[in-house]
Short mmCIF file of C-alpha atoms and ligand atoms in Angstrom, two decimals:
data_model
loop_
_atom_site.label_atom_id
_atom_site.label_comp_id
_atom_site.label_asym_id
_atom_site.label_seq_id
_atom_site.Cartn_x
_atom_site.Cartn_y
_atom_site.Cartn_z
CA MET J 102 10.88 4.42 -29.90
CA GLU J 103 9.94 1.43 -26.91
CA ASN J 104 6.44 0.85 -25.80
CA LYS J 105 8.02 0.95 -22.30
CA ASN J 106 9.81 4.89 -22.98
CA PHE J 107 6.24 5.47 -24.16
CA GLU J 108 5.10 4.16 -20.82
CA ASP J 109 7.60 6.23 -19.25
CA ILE J 110 6.47 9.39 -20.74
CA PHE J 111 2.99 8.90 -19.89
CA GLU J 112 3.68 8.19 -16.39
CA ALA J 113 6.16 11.47 -16.48
CA LYS J 114 3.13 13.33 -17.40
CA MET J 115 0.31 12.03 -14.65
CA ALA J 116 3.72 12.35 -12.09
CA LYS J 117 3.71 15.69 -13.43
CA ASN J 118 -0.10 16.63 -13.46
CA GLU J 119 0.25 17.21 -17.02
CA ILE J 120 -2.80 17.15 -19.22
CA ILE J 121 -2.62 14.01 -21.88
CA GLU J 122 -3.79 15.10 -25.84
CA PRO J 123 -5.55 13.29 -28.35
CA LYS J 124 -2.16 13.35 -30.03
CA ASP J 125 0.12 11.70 -26.98
CA TRP J 126 0.22 8.21 -26.62
CA MET J 127 -2.03 6.75 -24.16
CA PRO J 128 -1.92 3.04 -22.49
CA ASP J 129 -5.41 0.93 -23.95
CA ASN J 130 -6.73 0.91 -20.32
CA TYR J 131 -6.58 4.69 -20.56
CA ARG J 132 -7.75 5.10 -23.55
CA LYS J 133 -10.93 2.70 -22.91
CA HIS J 134 -11.83 3.74 -19.55
CA LEU J 135 -12.04 7.24 -21.33
CA ILE J 136 -14.07 5.86 -24.22
CA ARG J 137 -16.76 4.34 -21.86
CA GLN J 138 -16.85 7.39 -19.39
CA ILE J 139 -17.75 10.36 -21.99
CA SER J 140 -19.90 7.80 -24.04
CA GLN J 141 -21.99 7.18 -21.31
CA HIS J 142 -22.04 10.58 -20.00
CA ALA J 143 -23.20 11.80 -23.91
CA HIS J 144 -25.63 8.97 -23.98
CA SER J 145 -26.71 10.82 -20.40
CA GLU J 146 -26.87 14.46 -22.15
CA ILE J 147 -29.17 13.49 -24.49
CA VAL J 148 -31.34 11.09 -22.85
CA GLY J 149 -31.71 13.63 -20.24
CA MET J 150 -33.71 15.63 -22.38
CA LEU J 151 -36.47 13.20 -22.58
CA PRO J 152 -38.30 13.07 -19.71
CA GLU J 153 -37.95 17.61 -19.41
CA GLY J 154 -38.97 17.42 -23.10
CA ASN J 155 -42.11 15.42 -21.78
CA TRP J 156 -42.91 19.14 -20.26
CA ILE J 157 -42.13 21.38 -22.98
CA THR J 158 -45.73 21.77 -24.07
CA ARG J 159 -47.23 22.10 -20.25
CA ALA J 160 -45.07 24.72 -18.55
CA PRO J 161 -47.26 27.08 -16.74
CA SER J 162 -45.99 30.04 -18.45
CA LEU J 163 -44.18 31.69 -21.88
CA ARG J 164 -41.44 32.44 -19.59
CA SER J 165 -40.90 28.73 -17.99
CA LYS J 166 -41.65 27.25 -21.54
CA LEU J 167 -39.04 29.45 -22.95
CA VAL J 168 -36.40 29.16 -19.59
CA LEU J 169 -36.87 24.86 -20.14
CA LEU J 170 -36.39 24.73 -24.00
CA ALA J 171 -33.10 26.67 -23.51
CA LYS J 172 -32.07 24.15 -21.11
CA VAL J 173 -33.23 20.87 -23.06
CA GLN J 174 -31.41 22.50 -25.89
CA ASP J 175 -28.52 23.01 -23.84
CA GLU J 176 -28.46 19.50 -23.34
CA GLY J 177 -27.91 18.43 -26.57
CA GLY J 178 -25.38 20.44 -27.35
CA HIS J 179 -23.25 19.04 -24.15
CA GLY J 180 -23.89 15.78 -25.86
CA LEU J 181 -22.39 16.79 -29.00
CA TYR J 182 -19.49 17.90 -27.01
CA LEU J 183 -18.79 14.74 -25.18
CA TYR J 184 -19.69 12.69 -28.82
CA THR J 185 -17.66 15.07 -30.34
CA ALA J 186 -14.85 14.61 -27.17
CA ALA J 187 -14.67 10.56 -27.46
CA GLU J 188 -14.42 10.39 -30.95
CA THR J 189 -11.05 12.71 -30.51
CA LEU J 190 -9.88 8.57 -29.07
CA GLY J 191 -10.27 7.02 -32.02
CA THR J 192 -13.61 5.27 -32.09
CA ASP J 193 -16.81 6.07 -33.69
CA ARG J 194 -19.97 8.06 -32.80
CA ASP J 195 -21.96 5.64 -34.41
CA GLU J 196 -20.95 3.04 -32.95
CA LEU J 197 -21.50 5.16 -29.56
CA LEU J 198 -24.91 5.59 -30.13
CA ASN J 199 -26.07 2.03 -31.63
CA ALA J 200 -24.26 0.66 -28.40
CA LEU J 201 -26.97 3.30 -26.29
CA HIS J 202 -29.77 2.37 -28.76
CA THR J 203 -29.38 -1.58 -28.22
CA GLY J 204 -29.39 -0.99 -24.65
CA LYS J 205 -25.55 -2.37 -24.42
CA ALA J 206 -24.13 1.28 -23.10
CA LYS J 207 -25.30 2.61 -20.10
CA TYR J 208 -26.38 6.46 -19.35
CA SER J 209 -26.93 8.23 -16.16
CA SER J 210 -30.24 5.93 -13.97
CA ILE J 211 -31.51 9.43 -12.82
CA PHE J 212 -33.09 9.73 -16.63
CA ASN J 213 -35.25 6.07 -15.76
CA TYR J 214 -37.89 8.16 -13.23
CA PRO J 215 -40.42 9.39 -14.43
CA THR J 216 -41.59 13.07 -14.45
CA LEU J 217 -44.85 13.16 -12.78
CA THR J 218 -45.53 16.87 -11.83
CA TRP J 219 -43.79 20.54 -12.76
CA ALA J 220 -41.84 20.48 -9.46
CA ASP J 221 -40.20 17.42 -11.13
CA ILE J 222 -38.70 20.02 -13.41
CA GLY J 223 -37.99 21.89 -10.78
CA ALA J 224 -36.57 19.04 -8.00
CA ILE J 225 -34.41 17.76 -11.81
CA GLY J 226 -33.30 21.27 -12.63
CA TRP J 227 -32.20 21.89 -9.44
CA LEU J 228 -31.07 18.53 -7.89
CA VAL J 229 -30.05 16.32 -10.89
CA ASP J 230 -28.03 19.13 -12.32
CA GLY J 231 -27.01 20.49 -9.28
CA ALA J 232 -24.97 16.95 -8.89
CA ALA J 233 -24.42 17.03 -12.43
CA ILE J 234 -21.84 20.17 -12.02
CA MET J 235 -20.29 19.23 -8.71
CA ASN J 236 -19.41 16.18 -10.65
CA GLN J 237 -18.24 17.97 -13.91
CA VAL J 238 -16.77 20.88 -12.04
CA MET J 239 -14.22 17.98 -11.20
CA LEU J 240 -14.02 16.55 -14.27
CA GLN J 241 -12.98 20.79 -15.15
CA ARG J 242 -9.06 19.22 -14.03
CA THR J 243 -9.29 15.51 -15.64
CA SER J 244 -6.56 14.59 -17.20
CA TYR J 245 -7.55 14.16 -20.92
CA GLY J 246 -8.03 17.36 -22.44
CA PRO J 247 -10.74 17.18 -24.47
CA TYR J 248 -12.92 16.13 -22.00
CA ALA J 249 -11.58 18.94 -19.35
CA ARG J 250 -12.23 21.43 -21.82
CA ALA J 251 -15.64 19.90 -23.04
CA MET J 252 -16.51 20.50 -19.57
CA VAL J 253 -15.86 24.21 -18.65
CA ARG J 254 -18.32 25.52 -21.43
CA ILE J 255 -20.61 22.47 -19.85
CA CYS J 256 -20.38 23.92 -16.51
CA LYS J 257 -21.34 27.09 -17.43
CA GLU J 258 -24.42 26.19 -18.67
CA GLU J 259 -25.72 24.00 -16.01
CA SER J 260 -24.76 26.73 -13.27
CA PHE J 261 -28.35 28.32 -15.65
CA HIS J 262 -29.88 24.94 -15.40
CA GLN J 263 -29.60 24.30 -11.64
CA ARG J 264 -30.78 28.46 -10.80
CA GLN J 265 -34.05 27.60 -12.99
CA GLY J 266 -35.08 24.71 -11.14
CA TYR J 267 -34.23 26.57 -7.80
CA GLU J 268 -36.44 29.08 -8.94
CA ILE J 269 -39.40 26.70 -9.93
CA MET J 270 -38.93 24.96 -6.22
CA CYS J 271 -38.70 28.54 -4.65
CA HIS J 272 -42.00 29.29 -6.13
CA LEU J 273 -43.68 26.20 -5.12
CA SER J 274 -42.25 25.90 -1.87
CA PHE J 275 -43.51 29.92 -1.61
CA GLY J 276 -46.62 29.52 -2.81
CA THR J 277 -50.03 28.20 -2.18
CA SER J 278 -49.90 25.20 0.38
CA GLU J 279 -50.91 22.87 -2.50
CA GLN J 280 -47.27 24.04 -4.34
CA LYS J 281 -45.77 23.36 -1.12
CA GLU J 282 -47.21 19.84 -1.44
CA MET J 283 -46.21 19.05 -4.77
CA ALA J 284 -42.55 20.39 -3.83
CA GLN J 285 -42.24 18.19 -0.69
CA ASP J 286 -43.38 15.11 -3.35
CA ALA J 287 -40.49 15.54 -5.61
CA LEU J 288 -38.00 16.53 -3.15
CA ASN J 289 -39.34 12.96 -1.85
CA ARG J 290 -39.02 11.25 -5.16
CA TRP J 291 -35.71 12.20 -6.66
CA TRP J 292 -33.11 12.23 -3.92
CA TYR J 293 -32.40 8.89 -3.30
CA PRO J 294 -31.72 8.44 -7.44
CA THR J 295 -29.92 11.84 -7.28
CA LEU J 296 -27.56 10.53 -4.53
CA MET J 297 -27.21 7.46 -6.89
CA MET J 298 -25.78 9.73 -9.69
CA PHE J 299 -22.25 9.70 -8.30
CA GLY J 300 -22.14 6.48 -8.50
CA PRO J 301 -22.16 3.31 -6.13
CA PRO J 302 -19.40 3.78 -2.93
CA ASP J 303 -16.22 4.18 -3.20
CA ALA J 304 -15.72 0.25 -1.73
CA GLU J 305 -17.62 -1.44 -4.88
CA SER J 306 -17.02 0.97 -7.34
CA PRO J 307 -14.66 -1.14 -9.71
CA ASN J 308 -13.36 2.00 -12.21
CA SER J 309 -12.90 3.90 -9.14
CA GLU J 310 -8.94 2.79 -8.57
CA ASN J 311 -7.99 3.62 -11.98
CA ALA J 312 -10.18 6.63 -12.19
CA ILE J 313 -8.21 7.58 -9.57
CA LYS J 314 -4.82 6.78 -10.43
CA TRP J 315 -5.16 8.39 -14.23
CA ARG J 316 -6.20 11.46 -12.22
CA ILE J 317 -9.62 10.89 -15.20
CA LYS J 318 -11.95 11.78 -11.31
CA ARG J 319 -10.25 13.79 -8.65
CA GLU J 320 -12.30 12.67 -5.91
CA SER J 321 -14.29 9.76 -5.41
CA ASN J 322 -17.67 9.11 -5.76
CA ASP J 323 -18.51 9.28 -1.72
CA GLN J 324 -16.81 12.50 -1.39
CA LEU J 325 -18.78 14.02 -3.83
CA ARG J 326 -21.83 12.51 -2.55
CA GLN J 327 -20.85 14.17 0.53
CA ARG J 328 -20.08 17.55 -0.53
CA PHE J 329 -23.68 17.38 -2.38
CA VAL J 330 -25.45 16.75 0.48
CA ASN J 331 -23.69 19.07 2.76
CA GLN J 332 -24.53 21.72 0.06
CA THR J 333 -27.78 20.71 -1.07
CA MET J 334 -29.11 20.92 2.45
CA GLU J 335 -29.09 24.55 3.17
CA GLN J 336 -31.32 25.09 0.22
CA VAL J 337 -33.58 22.47 1.66
CA ASP J 338 -33.20 24.54 4.92
CA TYR J 339 -34.51 27.88 2.72
CA LEU J 340 -37.36 26.23 1.07
CA GLY J 341 -39.31 24.90 4.26
CA LEU J 342 -39.12 21.64 2.66
CA THR J 343 -37.54 18.00 4.24
CA VAL J 344 -35.86 15.52 3.10
CA PRO J 345 -36.68 11.46 2.73
CA ASP J 346 -34.22 10.48 5.65
CA LYS J 347 -35.10 10.08 8.85
CA ASN J 348 -31.10 9.38 9.36
CA LEU J 349 -30.28 13.44 7.46
CA LYS J 350 -28.25 15.21 10.70
CA TYR J 351 -25.17 17.90 10.92
CA ASN J 352 -22.65 16.02 12.45
CA GLU J 353 -20.84 18.63 14.32
CA THR J 354 -17.36 16.46 14.86
CA LYS J 355 -16.97 15.62 11.17
CA LYS J 356 -18.65 19.02 10.34
CA ALA J 357 -21.14 17.57 8.01
CA TYR J 358 -24.08 15.49 7.36
CA ASP J 359 -24.41 12.26 8.03
CA PHE J 360 -27.21 10.78 5.83
CA SER J 361 -28.67 7.18 4.54
CA GLU J 362 -27.25 5.19 1.73
CA PRO J 363 -29.57 4.93 -1.54
CA ASN J 364 -31.43 1.69 -2.28
CA TRP J 365 -28.53 0.45 -4.36
CA ALA J 366 -30.12 -3.07 -5.20
CA GLU J 367 -32.52 -0.22 -6.28
CA PHE J 368 -30.21 1.28 -8.62
CA LYS J 369 -28.84 -2.12 -9.93
CA ASN J 370 -32.29 -2.43 -11.15
CA VAL J 371 -32.19 0.78 -12.76
CA ILE J 372 -28.90 0.12 -14.40
CA SER J 373 -29.66 -3.25 -15.88
CA GLY J 374 -32.91 -2.09 -17.65
CA ASN J 375 -35.53 -2.34 -15.56
CA GLY J 376 -36.30 0.96 -14.15
CA PRO J 377 -40.01 2.89 -14.25
CA CYS J 378 -38.85 4.82 -17.78
CA ASN J 379 -36.13 2.82 -19.10
CA LYS J 380 -37.67 0.67 -21.91
CA GLU J 381 -39.64 4.23 -22.92
CA ARG J 382 -36.76 6.32 -22.59
CA LEU J 383 -34.64 4.22 -25.27
CA ALA J 384 -38.13 3.40 -27.95
CA ALA J 385 -38.13 7.83 -27.87
CA ARG J 386 -34.47 7.21 -28.61
CA ASN J 387 -34.69 4.29 -31.32
CA GLU J 388 -37.91 6.45 -32.08
CA ALA J 389 -35.52 10.43 -32.36
CA HIS J 390 -32.79 8.83 -33.54
CA LYS J 391 -34.84 7.24 -37.16
CA LYS J 392 -36.70 10.19 -37.07
CA GLY J 393 -33.29 12.38 -37.69
CA GLU J 394 -31.80 10.52 -40.13
CA TRP J 395 -32.56 12.81 -42.51
CA VAL J 396 -31.25 15.63 -41.34
CA ARG J 397 -28.04 13.45 -41.05
CA ALA J 398 -28.23 12.88 -44.50
CA ALA J 399 -28.54 16.02 -45.75
CA ALA J 400 -25.82 17.03 -42.99
CA ALA J 401 -23.41 14.80 -44.50
CA ALA J 402 -24.46 15.69 -48.44
CA TYR J 403 -23.71 19.38 -47.57
CA ALA J 404 -20.13 18.51 -45.97
CA LYS J 405 -19.50 15.70 -49.15
CA LYS J 406 -20.56 18.63 -51.36
CA ASN J 407 -18.55 21.44 -49.76
CA LYS J 408 -15.08 19.09 -49.77
CA ASP J 409 -15.92 17.88 -53.76
CA ALA J 410 -15.83 21.66 -54.47
CA VAL J 411 -13.06 22.34 -52.09
CA ALA J 412 -11.13 19.41 -53.70
CA ALA J 413 -11.67 21.25 -58.06
N1 3HC H 965 -26.38 6.16 -14.16
C1 3HC H 965 -25.73 4.73 -14.88
N2 3HC H 965 -24.99 3.42 -14.61
C2 3HC H 965 -24.14 3.93 -13.28
C3 3HC H 965 -24.22 4.76 -12.83
C4 3HC H 965 -25.04 5.93 -12.84
N3 3HC H 965 -25.42 7.14 -11.60
N4 3HC H 965 -23.07 5.42 -11.92
C5 3HC H 965 -22.27 4.20 -12.02
N5 3HC H 965 -22.88 3.65 -13.14
C6 3HC H 965 -22.09 2.70 -13.56
C7 3HC H 965 -20.30 3.01 -13.98
O1 3HC H 965 -20.60 3.31 -15.73
C8 3HC H 965 -20.17 1.45 -14.28
O2 3HC H 965 -20.86 0.93 -15.29
P1 3HC H 965 -19.70 0.78 -16.51
O3 3HC H 965 -18.58 -0.42 -15.76
O4 3HC H 965 -20.20 -0.76 -17.11
O5 3HC H 965 -19.10 1.48 -17.05
C9 3HC H 965 -20.11 1.20 -12.77
O6 3HC H 965 -21.92 1.76 -12.72
C10 3HC H 965 -19.81 0.87 -11.88
O7 3HC H 965 -19.55 2.46 -11.49
P2 3HC H 965 -18.10 3.06 -11.25
O8 3HC H 965 -18.25 4.27 -10.08
O9 3HC H 965 -17.13 2.20 -10.66
O10 3HC H 965 -17.91 3.75 -12.53
P3 3HC H 965 -17.52 5.34 -12.67
O11 3HC H 965 -16.12 4.96 -12.36
O12 3HC H 965 -17.43 5.57 -14.20
O13 3HC H 965 -17.81 6.47 -12.01
C11 3HC H 965 -19.64 7.79 -13.01
C12 3HC H 965 -19.73 6.74 -12.76
C13 3HC H 965 -19.65 8.78 -11.53
C14 3HC H 965 -21.34 8.17 -13.22
C15 3HC H 965 -18.63 8.26 -13.43
O14 3HC H 965 -18.66 7.70 -14.74
C16 3HC H 965 -19.08 9.85 -14.34
O15 3HC H 965 -18.49 10.75 -13.22
N6 3HC H 965 -19.16 10.41 -15.38
C17 3HC H 965 -19.00 11.45 -15.65
C18 3HC H 965 -20.54 12.49 -15.11
C19 3HC H 965 -21.67 11.65 -15.65
O16 3HC H 965 -21.71 10.74 -16.58
N7 3HC H 965 -23.15 12.06 -15.57
C20 3HC H 965 -23.96 11.52 -16.11
C21 3HC H 965 -25.08 12.87 -15.30
S1 3HC H 965 -25.02 13.83 -16.38
C22 3HC H 965 -26.70 14.70 -16.48
O17 3HC H 965 -27.38 14.69 -15.63
C23 3HC H 965 -26.74 16.62 -17.61
C24 3HC H 965 -28.04 16.82 -16.79
O18 3HC H 965 -27.66 17.99 -16.70
C25 3HC H 965 -28.67 16.15 -17.85
#
């Protein structure tokens, strides 16, 4: 069949809001766009384990240690689902990981900020996983089947992540004055980097036009950012905390909050590798990958033994 006919079939599927599966024909640029986004999403999950992993040995109680352990393990699993989804597009996991470990591939800028106090673990769960959920619930309806299905499982686990963070913020905000100050300090430092998670403003997003056309994204960066602010402000008020933005106020006309944009120059600087923790995160990731070599070799040997046994 002619390429033209394949294109017509793809466009017809898009027009009917149908799901594209690995065996379906797809434009090269659609495939490349998905490999870029899904692999960076996977990188974000495994790098996201590092800031929180830093607090497992210092959690204030056995219960909070158990909860944080479970969350960090979940993030590793999310990375696994997403690398597997990326591989259905014909890419190779080692290649993707090499791009991460050599600093070529991006991961979410948010993970390049330090976790200075236990309140940061609360703010990450509450705000960062809250923002991730906002984005990932939308991605459950993305046009590429394996990505959409990976999101269903991930979103269920993210909800637990967001609740455990919010529980920590409640504990601190209704605790002693020092604890409340810790919660406010964490909100001050994590608010704007969290808004950056949704990507640059729509007008400056080189990928969004195709992402919307191909139904990879169902809402734009700015729409999701706005929804996140509207939804989070109720919780900020309940906690009795203050967002570090003097322009933030409810706009009765648009029935949504007006708020200040993040510092996009800072964003560009962080995603170019010059954030507070970029070097530390990449070094830790390379170290973990090197230390994990024996596990990968053992798993490959076991898989080969099984395969040979089946073939014999
Ligand atoms: N951090 C790092 N890079 C970012 C970014 C961010 N917060 N936001 C945008 N970028 C990059 C994009 O990757 C793109 O660069 P590239 O072309 O070299 O890949 C460039 O900035 C322009 O951004 P666009 O908006 O045009 O790019 P996208 O259309 O890809 O949108 C996105 C960016 C919104 C992050 C989108 O890729 C997306 O929705 N990805 C899936 C969700 C995701 O990756 N979330 C990351 C957090 S996962 C997480 O927090 C889980 C937690 O539980 C640990």
